[in-house]
Amino acid sequence: EELKKLTAKMNAGKVGAVIHYDSNPVYNFPADLGYADALANVEMVVSLTQLHNESTAYSNYVLPVNHGLESWGDAKTRTGVYSLQQPVIAPLYNTRQKEAVIQTWISGDPKSYNDDVYHKYLMDNWKYNIYITLDQKLAFKEFWFGALHDGVVLNRKEAALVNLNFNDYIVNSLPKSNAQVSGFALHIKESYSLRDGRFSNNGWLQELPHPVSKVTWDNYASISPTSAASLGLETNDLVEISVNGKSLTLPVLVQPGAADNSITIETGYGRMNAGTVAEGVGFNVNELFNISAGVTPWLYTNVDIKKVSGSYDLVLAQTYYDFTEELKKDLPEKRGIIMEGTVAEYLKHPDFIAKETEEYRNLPSVNPPFPYDNLKWGMAIDLNKCLGCSDCVVACIAENNIPVVGKDQVDVGREMHWLRIDRYYSGTVEDPKVINQPMLCQHCDQAPCENVCPVVATTHSPDGLNQMIYNRCVGTRYCSNNCPYKVRRFNFFNFRDHFRDGYQESPVFALLANPEVTVRSRGVMEKCTFCIQRIADVKAKAKREGRDVKGSEVTTACQDACSTNAIKFGDINNKEEEFYKYRNHELGFYVLDHLNVIPNVTYIAKLRNTHSEEA
């Protein structure tokens, strides 16, 4: 209602100035609000923003503001819980903190501008409004630095005052209606990686496969197999979705496990004036938003969907995913990609995984055995903890200077990600069970890639690493052909030039590449190195101190980013370290164990604990 009143006043010429405070209402607001047209009747429109967007195109002044990593701030995440934000880098450009800009306007003195002014304001606010409400024995200065260090302050008295039954509150707040519901239901949700579009100009996130569908560089209408069959739809078919007099045409993705008679579409796409990466990617679902949506603008009923002529190619980073029971019956043997069971099965037979794989252990090989008597690097990944969130993938991209290749190259299988999250289904398409498996170079002791390289560019180190020597690689790609895990990536284009050319355009490009990692050129094969640069750094430190390296001293980028601690890294041979237990876990298995390549990556089998599994 407030937005409707505001727009009416703007159209009547009763609003002298509008300030967009780190927001993009022209893109995010429902089209039927008419906000963009109303701005034409406002004399002064100011946008405080990090990047150009749809709203800056309607602004008289565009004021560049600091990035979150360049800013001070705080937040009240929930009742009684306060959090602090502090800058970790000086501003890269001539930008200002948006709160400090507002402070300058309030004071009326442009000479008073300084980021330190807001820093002081923030400290004073905590001193007089938060610190005094806590039973603190510390002086404020010590309390402040402690809060900065911990990141969170808990006011137990304030939290104890909250007594709200959330479920009763929601039920009582819903409007009572006897309206008949027909047709499809539409669920609009924020993009997993781009959110409402604010991160759409980030190529890393555009190319990041969706954790469920594995689609990159697009949004789509997700629909169940049953509903798709009733409408004669297949993936990539175009449909027109109509609701409340508005319509949008976009492609369909048939999604196992989706609810029947429902459609799900993500926001954040179809941007204009938003940067070279985001421009024109996907479809703007905001066009379906309605200012009179009722309880929520994200859910709509009585939605009409019909197939229209034409098709649109969605690009999936993973095309083979169906591990249904029906498919397993047709397999000549167990492939050994995914191992899973139930808690009941594990309690009865803790060694059930080992019995399935014992026939493949200690098989003879054409490779001469090598005695790894000292430190040997390895990784363990617990499939029970992996959420498929892909935080590890983005961390790997940032750490190892992995380029963005674009939708057309992903479509032909040329994505460069060293680490991917494979998602498999079991059960039925109506009610699939999902399992996520991070897949990277397995650093095999008997690596098939090493035998076929004609220039010895891929070799094995004495500490168990499958090394990739870029200077030697001549691009035969024999190693990739011989890799059963398909985790080696080839540079078909000279992405290095983009880094070099970007140095003149923006200082950000100079800071984008990790200086500890080579930026590879065209014609070079690359893959996961277990963050060899971090290993080398620890080795150098240990050498200076005259001691041996401990496996626990090194953490990989993916391990650091994993919020559930699903990834462990360390010394396979050191029985005193925690990692040794993961490497030799009774639920541990190797992917494609029957190939006898002896990977140095161990997976902990997935255990399910549901009534259906226990029955």
Coordinates of N, CA and C in Angstrom, one line a residue, residues 247-439:
S247 N 1.8 -12.2 -19.2 CA 2.3 -13.4 -19.7 C 3.8 -13.3 -20.0
L248 N 4.5 -14.4 -20.0 CA 5.9 -14.5 -20.2 C 6.2 -15.8 -20.9
T249 N 7.0 -15.7 -21.9 CA 7.4 -16.9 -22.7 C 8.9 -17.3 -22.3
L250 N 9.1 -18.5 -22.0 CA 10.4 -19.0 -21.6 C 10.4 -20.5 -21.8
P251 N 11.6 -21.1 -21.7 CA 11.8 -22.6 -21.9 C 11.4 -23.4 -20.7
V252 N 11.1 -24.7 -20.9 CA 10.7 -25.6 -19.9 C 11.9 -26.5 -19.6
L253 N 12.0 -26.9 -18.3 CA 12.9 -27.9 -17.9 C 12.1 -28.9 -17.1
V254 N 12.1 -30.2 -17.6 CA 11.4 -31.3 -16.9 C 12.2 -31.7 -15.7
Q255 N 11.7 -31.5 -14.5 CA 12.5 -31.7 -13.3 C 11.9 -32.8 -12.5
P256 N 12.6 -33.9 -12.3 CA 12.2 -35.0 -11.5 C 12.0 -34.5 -10.0
G257 N 10.9 -34.9 -9.4 CA 10.6 -34.5 -8.0 C 9.8 -33.3 -7.9
A258 N 9.6 -32.5 -8.9 CA 8.8 -31.3 -8.9 C 7.3 -31.7 -8.6
A259 N 6.6 -30.8 -7.9 CA 5.2 -31.1 -7.6 C 4.4 -31.0 -8.9
D260 N 3.4 -31.8 -9.0 CA 2.5 -31.8 -10.2 C 1.7 -30.5 -10.2
N261 N 1.3 -30.1 -11.4 CA 0.5 -28.9 -11.5 C 1.1 -27.6 -10.9
S262 N 2.4 -27.6 -10.9 CA 3.1 -26.4 -10.4 C 4.2 -26.0 -11.3
I263 N 4.6 -24.8 -11.3 CA 5.7 -24.2 -12.1 C 6.6 -23.4 -11.2
T264 N 7.9 -23.6 -11.3 CA 8.8 -22.8 -10.5 C 9.8 -22.1 -11.4
I265 N 9.9 -20.8 -11.2 CA 10.8 -19.9 -12.0 C 11.7 -19.1 -11.1
E266 N 13.0 -18.9 -11.4 CA 13.9 -18.1 -10.6 C 14.0 -16.7 -11.1
T267 N 14.2 -15.7 -10.2 CA 14.4 -14.4 -10.6 C 15.9 -14.1 -10.9
G268 N 16.2 -12.9 -11.2 CA 17.6 -12.5 -11.4 C 18.1 -12.4 -12.8
Y269 N 17.3 -12.8 -13.7 CA 17.7 -12.9 -15.1 C 17.0 -11.8 -16.0
G270 N 17.3 -11.8 -17.3 CA 16.7 -10.8 -18.2 C 17.0 -9.4 -17.8
R271 N 18.2 -9.1 -17.4 CA 18.7 -7.8 -17.0 C 19.0 -6.9 -18.2
M272 N 18.8 -5.6 -18.0 CA 19.2 -4.6 -19.0 C 20.0 -3.5 -18.3
N273 N 20.9 -3.0 -19.0 CA 21.8 -1.9 -18.5 C 22.5 -2.4 -17.2
A274 N 22.9 -3.6 -17.1 CA 23.4 -4.2 -15.9 C 24.8 -4.7 -16.1
G275 N 25.4 -4.5 -17.2 CA 26.8 -5.0 -17.4 C 26.9 -6.0 -18.5
T276 N 28.1 -6.1 -19.0 CA 28.3 -7.0 -20.2 C 28.0 -8.5 -19.9
V277 N 28.2 -8.9 -18.7 CA 28.0 -10.3 -18.4 C 26.5 -10.6 -18.3
A278 N 25.8 -9.7 -17.6 CA 24.3 -10.0 -17.3 C 23.4 -9.6 -18.4
E279 N 23.9 -8.7 -19.3 CA 23.0 -8.2 -20.3 C 22.3 -9.3 -21.2
G280 N 21.0 -9.3 -21.1 CA 20.2 -10.2 -21.9 C 20.2 -11.6 -21.6
V281 N 20.8 -12.0 -20.5 CA 20.9 -13.4 -20.1 C 19.6 -13.9 -19.4
G282 N 18.9 -14.9 -20.0 CA 17.7 -15.4 -19.4 C 16.5 -14.6 -19.6
F283 N 15.5 -14.8 -18.7 CA 14.2 -14.2 -18.9 C 13.8 -13.4 -17.6
N284 N 13.2 -12.3 -17.8 CA 12.8 -11.4 -16.6 C 11.4 -11.9 -16.1
V285 N 11.5 -12.7 -15.1 CA 10.2 -13.2 -14.5 C 9.5 -12.1 -13.6
N286 N 10.2 -11.0 -13.3 CA 9.6 -10.0 -12.6 C 8.4 -9.4 -13.3
E287 N 8.3 -9.6 -14.6 CA 7.1 -9.1 -15.4 C 5.8 -9.8 -14.9
L288 N 5.9 -10.9 -14.2 CA 4.7 -11.6 -13.7 C 4.3 -11.2 -12.3
F289 N 5.2 -10.4 -11.7 CA 4.8 -9.9 -10.3 C 3.6 -9.0 -10.4
N290 N 2.8 -9.1 -9.3 CA 1.6 -8.3 -9.3 C 1.5 -7.5 -7.9
I291 N 1.2 -6.2 -8.0 CA 1.2 -5.4 -6.8 C 0.1 -5.8 -5.9
S292 N -0.9 -6.5 -6.4 CA -2.0 -6.9 -5.6 C -2.0 -8.4 -5.4
A293 N -0.8 -8.9 -5.1 CA -0.7 -10.4 -5.0 C -1.3 -11.0 -3.8
G294 N -1.6 -10.2 -2.7 CA -2.2 -10.7 -1.5 C -1.1 -11.0 -0.5
V295 N -1.2 -12.3 0.0 CA -0.3 -12.6 1.1 C 1.2 -12.5 0.7
T296 N 1.5 -13.0 -0.5 CA 2.9 -13.0 -0.9 C 3.0 -12.8 -2.4
P297 N 4.0 -12.0 -2.9 CA 4.2 -11.8 -4.3 C 4.8 -13.0 -5.0
W298 N 5.1 -14.1 -4.2 CA 5.9 -15.2 -4.8 C 5.1 -16.3 -5.2
L299 N 3.8 -16.4 -4.8 CA 3.0 -17.5 -5.1 C 1.7 -17.1 -5.8
Y300 N 1.3 -17.8 -6.9 CA 0.1 -17.4 -7.7 C -0.6 -18.7 -8.0
T301 N -1.9 -18.6 -8.0 CA -2.7 -19.7 -8.5 C -3.5 -19.4 -9.7
N302 N -4.2 -20.3 -10.3 CA -5.0 -20.1 -11.5 C -4.1 -19.6 -12.6
V303 N -3.0 -20.2 -12.7 CA -2.0 -19.8 -13.8 C -2.2 -20.7 -15.0
D304 N -2.2 -20.1 -16.1 CA -2.4 -20.8 -17.4 C -1.0 -21.0 -18.1
I305 N -0.8 -22.2 -18.6 CA 0.4 -22.5 -19.3 C 0.1 -23.2 -20.6
K306 N 0.7 -22.8 -21.7 CA 0.4 -23.4 -22.9 C 1.7 -23.5 -23.8
K307 N 1.8 -24.5 -24.5 CA 3.0 -24.7 -25.4 C 2.9 -23.8 -26.6
V308 N 4.0 -23.1 -26.9 CA 4.1 -22.3 -28.1 C 5.1 -22.8 -29.1
S309 N 5.1 -22.4 -30.3 CA 6.1 -22.9 -31.3 C 7.5 -22.4 -31.0
G310 N 8.4 -23.2 -31.4 CA 9.8 -22.9 -31.2 C 10.4 -23.7 -30.0
S311 N 11.7 -23.5 -29.9 CA 12.4 -24.1 -28.8 C 13.6 -23.2 -28.3
Y312 N 14.2 -23.5 -27.2 CA 15.3 -22.7 -26.6 C 16.2 -23.7 -26.0
D313 N 17.5 -23.6 -26.3 CA 18.5 -24.5 -25.8 C 18.9 -24.1 -24.4
L314 N 18.5 -24.9 -23.4 CA 19.1 -24.8 -22.1 C 20.4 -25.6 -22.0
V315 N 21.4 -25.1 -21.3 CA 22.7 -25.8 -21.2 C 22.8 -26.4 -19.9
L316 N 23.0 -27.7 -19.8 CA 23.2 -28.4 -18.5 C 24.6 -28.9 -18.4
A317 N 25.2 -28.6 -17.3 CA 26.6 -29.1 -17.1 C 26.7 -30.6 -16.8
Q318 N 25.6 -31.2 -16.5 CA 25.5 -32.6 -16.2 C 24.3 -33.2 -16.9
T319 N 24.4 -34.0 -17.9 CA 23.3 -34.5 -18.7 C 22.9 -36.0 -18.3
Y320 N 23.8 -36.7 -17.6 CA 23.5 -38.1 -17.2 C 23.3 -38.1 -15.7
Y321 N 22.1 -38.4 -15.3 CA 21.9 -38.3 -13.8 C 20.9 -39.4 -13.3
D322 N 20.3 -40.2 -14.2 CA 19.2 -41.0 -13.8 C 19.7 -42.4 -13.3
F323 N 19.8 -42.5 -12.0 CA 20.2 -43.8 -11.4 C 19.0 -44.5 -10.7
T324 N 17.9 -44.5 -11.5 CA 16.7 -45.1 -10.9 C 16.9 -46.6 -10.8
E325 N 16.0 -47.3 -10.1 CA 16.1 -48.7 -9.9 C 15.9 -49.4 -11.2
E326 N 15.0 -48.9 -12.1 CA 14.8 -49.5 -13.4 C 16.1 -49.5 -14.2
L327 N 16.9 -48.4 -14.1 CA 18.1 -48.3 -14.9 C 19.1 -49.3 -14.4
K328 N 19.2 -49.4 -13.1 CA 20.2 -50.3 -12.5 C 20.0 -51.8 -12.9
K329 N 18.7 -52.2 -13.2 CA 18.5 -53.5 -13.6 C 19.2 -53.8 -14.9
D330 N 19.3 -52.8 -15.8 CA 19.9 -53.0 -17.1 C 21.4 -52.9 -17.1
L331 N 22.0 -52.5 -16.0 CA 23.5 -52.4 -16.0 C 24.1 -53.7 -15.9
P332 N 25.1 -54.0 -16.7 CA 25.8 -55.3 -16.6 C 26.6 -55.5 -15.3
E333 N 26.9 -54.4 -14.7 CA 27.6 -54.5 -13.4 C 27.4 -53.2 -12.6
K334 N 27.8 -53.3 -11.4 CA 27.7 -52.0 -10.6 C 28.8 -51.1 -11.0
R335 N 28.5 -49.9 -11.3 CA 29.5 -49.0 -11.8 C 30.4 -48.5 -10.7
G336 N 30.0 -48.5 -9.4 CA 30.9 -48.1 -8.3 C 31.0 -46.6 -8.2
I337 N 30.1 -45.8 -8.8 CA 30.2 -44.4 -8.7 C 29.7 -43.9 -7.4
I338 N 28.5 -44.4 -7.0 CA 27.9 -44.0 -5.7 C 27.7 -45.2 -4.9
M339 N 28.1 -45.1 -3.6 CA 27.8 -46.1 -2.6 C 26.9 -45.5 -1.5
E340 N 25.8 -46.2 -1.2 CA 24.9 -45.7 -0.2 C 24.2 -46.9 0.5
G341 N 23.6 -46.6 1.6 CA 22.9 -47.6 2.3 C 22.0 -46.9 3.4
T342 N 21.5 -47.7 4.3 CA 20.7 -47.2 5.4 C 21.4 -47.3 6.7
V343 N 20.9 -46.5 7.7 CA 21.4 -46.6 9.0 C 21.2 -48.0 9.6
A344 N 20.0 -48.6 9.3 CA 19.8 -49.9 9.9 C 20.7 -50.9 9.3
E345 N 21.0 -50.8 8.0 CA 22.0 -51.7 7.4 C 23.4 -51.6 7.9
Y346 N 23.7 -50.3 8.2 CA 25.1 -50.1 8.8 C 25.2 -50.6 10.2
L347 N 24.1 -50.5 11.0 CA 24.2 -51.0 12.3 C 24.3 -52.5 12.4
K348 N 23.6 -53.2 11.4 CA 23.7 -54.6 11.3 C 25.0 -55.1 10.8
H349 N 25.5 -54.4 9.7 CA 26.7 -54.9 9.0 C 27.6 -53.6 8.8
P350 N 28.4 -53.2 9.7 CA 29.2 -52.0 9.5 C 30.2 -52.1 8.4
D351 N 30.5 -53.3 8.0 CA 31.5 -53.5 6.9 C 30.8 -53.7 5.5
F352 N 29.5 -53.4 5.4 CA 28.9 -53.7 4.1 C 29.5 -53.0 2.9
I353 N 30.0 -51.8 3.1 CA 30.7 -51.2 2.0 C 32.0 -51.9 1.6
A354 N 32.7 -52.2 2.7 CA 34.0 -52.9 2.4 C 33.8 -54.2 1.7
K355 N 32.7 -55.0 2.0 CA 32.5 -56.3 1.4 C 32.2 -56.1 -0.1
E356 N 31.5 -55.0 -0.4 CA 31.2 -54.7 -1.8 C 32.4 -54.4 -2.7
T357 N 33.4 -53.8 -2.0 CA 34.6 -53.4 -2.8 C 35.9 -54.2 -2.5
E358 N 35.8 -55.2 -1.7 CA 37.0 -55.9 -1.3 C 37.7 -56.7 -2.5
E359 N 36.8 -57.1 -3.4 CA 37.4 -57.9 -4.5 C 38.3 -57.0 -5.4
Y360 N 38.1 -55.7 -5.3 CA 38.9 -54.8 -6.2 C 40.2 -54.3 -5.5
R361 N 40.4 -54.6 -4.2 CA 41.6 -54.2 -3.5 C 42.7 -55.1 -3.8
N362 N 43.9 -54.5 -3.9 CA 45.2 -55.3 -4.1 C 45.2 -56.1 -5.4
L363 N 44.6 -55.5 -6.4 CA 44.6 -56.2 -7.7 C 46.0 -55.9 -8.3
P364 N 46.5 -56.9 -9.1 CA 47.8 -56.6 -9.8 C 47.7 -55.5 -10.8
S365 N 48.8 -54.9 -11.1 CA 48.9 -53.8 -12.0 C 50.1 -53.8 -12.9
V366 N 50.0 -53.2 -14.1 CA 51.2 -53.0 -14.9 C 52.2 -52.0 -14.4
N367 N 51.7 -51.1 -13.5 CA 52.5 -50.1 -12.9 C 53.4 -50.6 -11.8
P368 N 54.7 -50.4 -11.8 CA 55.5 -50.8 -10.7 C 55.1 -50.1 -9.4
P369 N 55.0 -50.8 -8.3 CA 54.6 -50.2 -7.0 C 55.7 -49.2 -6.5
F370 N 55.2 -48.2 -5.9 CA 56.1 -47.1 -5.4 C 55.9 -47.1 -3.9
P371 N 56.9 -47.1 -3.1 CA 56.7 -47.0 -1.6 C 56.6 -45.6 -1.1
Y372 N 55.3 -45.3 -0.7 CA 55.1 -44.0 -0.2 C 55.3 -44.0 1.4
D373 N 56.6 -44.0 1.7 CA 56.9 -44.2 3.1 C 56.8 -42.9 4.0
N374 N 56.8 -41.8 3.3 CA 56.8 -40.5 4.1 C 55.4 -39.9 3.9
L375 N 55.3 -38.6 3.9 CA 54.1 -37.9 3.8 C 53.5 -38.2 2.4
K376 N 52.1 -38.4 2.4 CA 51.4 -38.7 1.2 C 50.0 -38.0 1.3
W377 N 49.8 -37.1 0.3 CA 48.6 -36.2 0.4 C 47.3 -37.0 -0.1
G378 N 46.2 -36.7 0.6 CA 45.0 -37.3 0.2 C 43.8 -36.5 0.7
M379 N 42.6 -36.8 0.2 CA 41.4 -36.1 0.5 C 40.3 -37.1 0.8
A380 N 39.4 -36.7 1.7 CA 38.2 -37.5 2.0 C 37.0 -36.6 2.0
I381 N 35.9 -37.1 1.4 CA 34.7 -36.3 1.2 C 33.5 -37.1 1.8
D382 N 32.9 -36.6 2.7 CA 31.8 -37.2 3.4 C 30.5 -36.9 2.7
L383 N 29.9 -37.9 2.0 CA 28.7 -37.7 1.2 C 27.5 -37.4 2.1
N384 N 27.6 -37.7 3.4 CA 26.5 -37.5 4.3 C 26.4 -36.0 4.6
K385 N 27.5 -35.3 4.5 CA 27.5 -33.9 4.8 C 27.4 -32.9 3.6
C386 N 27.6 -33.4 2.4 CA 27.6 -32.6 1.3 C 26.2 -32.1 1.0
L387 N 26.0 -30.8 0.8 CA 24.7 -30.3 0.5 C 24.5 -30.0 -0.9
G388 N 25.6 -30.0 -1.7 CA 25.5 -29.7 -3.1 C 25.5 -28.2 -3.3
C389 N 25.9 -27.4 -2.3 CA 25.8 -25.9 -2.4 C 26.7 -25.3 -3.4
S390 N 27.8 -25.9 -3.7 CA 28.8 -25.4 -4.7 C 29.7 -24.3 -4.2
D391 N 29.7 -24.1 -2.9 CA 30.6 -23.1 -2.3 C 32.1 -23.5 -2.6
C392 N 32.3 -24.8 -2.6 CA 33.7 -25.3 -2.9 C 34.1 -25.0 -4.3
V393 N 33.1 -25.1 -5.2 CA 33.4 -24.8 -6.7 C 33.8 -23.4 -6.9
V394 N 33.1 -22.5 -6.3 CA 33.4 -21.0 -6.4 C 34.8 -20.8 -5.8
A395 N 35.0 -21.4 -4.6 CA 36.3 -21.2 -4.0 C 37.5 -21.7 -4.8
C396 N 37.3 -22.8 -5.5 CA 38.3 -23.3 -6.4 C 38.5 -22.4 -7.6
I397 N 37.4 -21.8 -8.1 CA 37.6 -20.9 -9.2 C 38.4 -19.7 -8.8
A398 N 38.1 -19.1 -7.7 CA 38.8 -18.0 -7.2 C 40.3 -18.3 -6.9
E399 N 40.5 -19.4 -6.3 CA 41.9 -19.7 -5.8 C 42.8 -20.1 -7.0
N400 N 42.2 -20.7 -8.1 CA 43.1 -21.3 -9.1 C 43.0 -20.6 -10.5
N401 N 42.4 -19.3 -10.5 CA 42.4 -18.6 -11.7 C 41.7 -19.3 -12.9
I402 N 40.6 -19.9 -12.5 CA 39.8 -20.7 -13.5 C 38.9 -19.7 -14.3
P403 N 39.0 -19.7 -15.7 CA 38.3 -18.7 -16.5 C 36.8 -19.1 -16.7
V404 N 36.0 -18.1 -17.0 CA 34.6 -18.2 -17.4 C 34.6 -18.4 -18.9
V405 N 33.9 -19.4 -19.4 CA 34.0 -19.7 -20.9 C 32.7 -19.3 -21.6
G406 N 31.6 -19.2 -20.9 CA 30.4 -18.8 -21.6 C 29.5 -19.9 -21.9
K407 N 28.2 -19.6 -22.2 CA 27.2 -20.6 -22.4 C 27.5 -21.5 -23.6
D408 N 28.0 -20.9 -24.7 CA 28.2 -21.7 -25.9 C 29.3 -22.8 -25.7
Q409 N 30.3 -22.4 -24.9 CA 31.4 -23.4 -24.7 C 31.0 -24.5 -23.6
V410 N 30.2 -24.1 -22.7 CA 29.7 -25.1 -21.7 C 28.8 -26.1 -22.5
D411 N 28.1 -25.6 -23.5 CA 27.2 -26.4 -24.3 C 27.9 -27.5 -25.0
V412 N 29.2 -27.3 -25.4 CA 29.9 -28.3 -26.1 C 30.9 -29.0 -25.1
G413 N 30.7 -28.9 -23.8 CA 31.5 -29.6 -22.8 C 32.9 -29.0 -22.6
R414 N 33.0 -27.7 -22.8 CA 34.3 -27.1 -22.6 C 34.4 -26.3 -21.3
E415 N 33.6 -26.5 -20.3 CA 33.7 -25.7 -19.1 C 35.0 -26.1 -18.4
M416 N 35.5 -25.1 -17.7 CA 36.9 -25.2 -17.1 C 36.9 -25.6 -15.6
H417 N 35.8 -25.8 -15.0 CA 35.8 -26.0 -13.6 C 36.6 -27.2 -13.2
W418 N 37.6 -27.0 -12.3 CA 38.4 -28.2 -11.8 C 37.6 -29.1 -10.9
L419 N 36.6 -28.5 -10.2 CA 35.8 -29.2 -9.2 C 34.3 -29.1 -9.7
R420 N 33.6 -30.1 -9.7 CA 32.2 -30.1 -10.0 C 31.4 -30.9 -9.0
I421 N 30.1 -30.6 -8.9 CA 29.2 -31.3 -8.0 C 28.3 -32.2 -8.8
D422 N 28.5 -33.5 -8.9 CA 27.6 -34.4 -9.6 C 26.4 -34.7 -8.7
R423 N 25.3 -34.6 -9.4 CA 24.0 -34.9 -8.6 C 23.4 -36.1 -9.3
Y424 N 23.1 -37.1 -8.5 CA 22.4 -38.4 -9.0 C 21.1 -38.6 -8.3
Y425 N 20.2 -39.2 -9.0 CA 18.9 -39.6 -8.5 C 18.8 -41.1 -8.4
S426 N 18.0 -41.5 -7.4 CA 17.6 -43.0 -7.3 C 16.2 -43.0 -6.9
G427 N 15.5 -44.1 -7.1 CA 14.1 -44.2 -6.8 C 13.3 -44.0 -8.1
T428 N 12.3 -43.1 -8.0 CA 11.4 -42.9 -9.1 C 11.5 -41.4 -9.5
V429 N 11.0 -41.1 -10.7 CA 11.0 -39.7 -11.2 C 10.0 -38.8 -10.4
E430 N 9.0 -39.5 -9.9 CA 8.0 -38.7 -9.1 C 8.5 -38.4 -7.7
D431 N 9.3 -39.3 -7.1 CA 9.8 -39.1 -5.8 C 11.3 -39.5 -5.7
P432 N 12.2 -38.8 -6.4 CA 13.6 -39.3 -6.4 C 14.3 -39.0 -5.1
K433 N 15.2 -39.8 -4.8 CA 16.2 -39.6 -3.7 C 17.4 -39.0 -4.4
V434 N 18.0 -38.0 -3.7 CA 19.1 -37.2 -4.3 C 20.4 -37.5 -3.5
I435 N 21.5 -37.6 -4.2 CA 22.8 -37.7 -3.6 C 23.8 -36.8 -4.4
N436 N 24.6 -36.0 -3.7 CA 25.5 -35.1 -4.3 C 26.9 -35.7 -4.1
Q437 N 27.7 -35.5 -5.2 CA 29.1 -36.1 -5.1 C 30.1 -35.1 -5.7
P438 N 30.9 -34.4 -4.9 CA 31.9 -33.5 -5.4 C 32.9 -34.4 -6.2
M439 N 33.3 -34.0 -7.4 CA 34.2 -34.8 -8.3 C 35.3 -33.9 -8.7

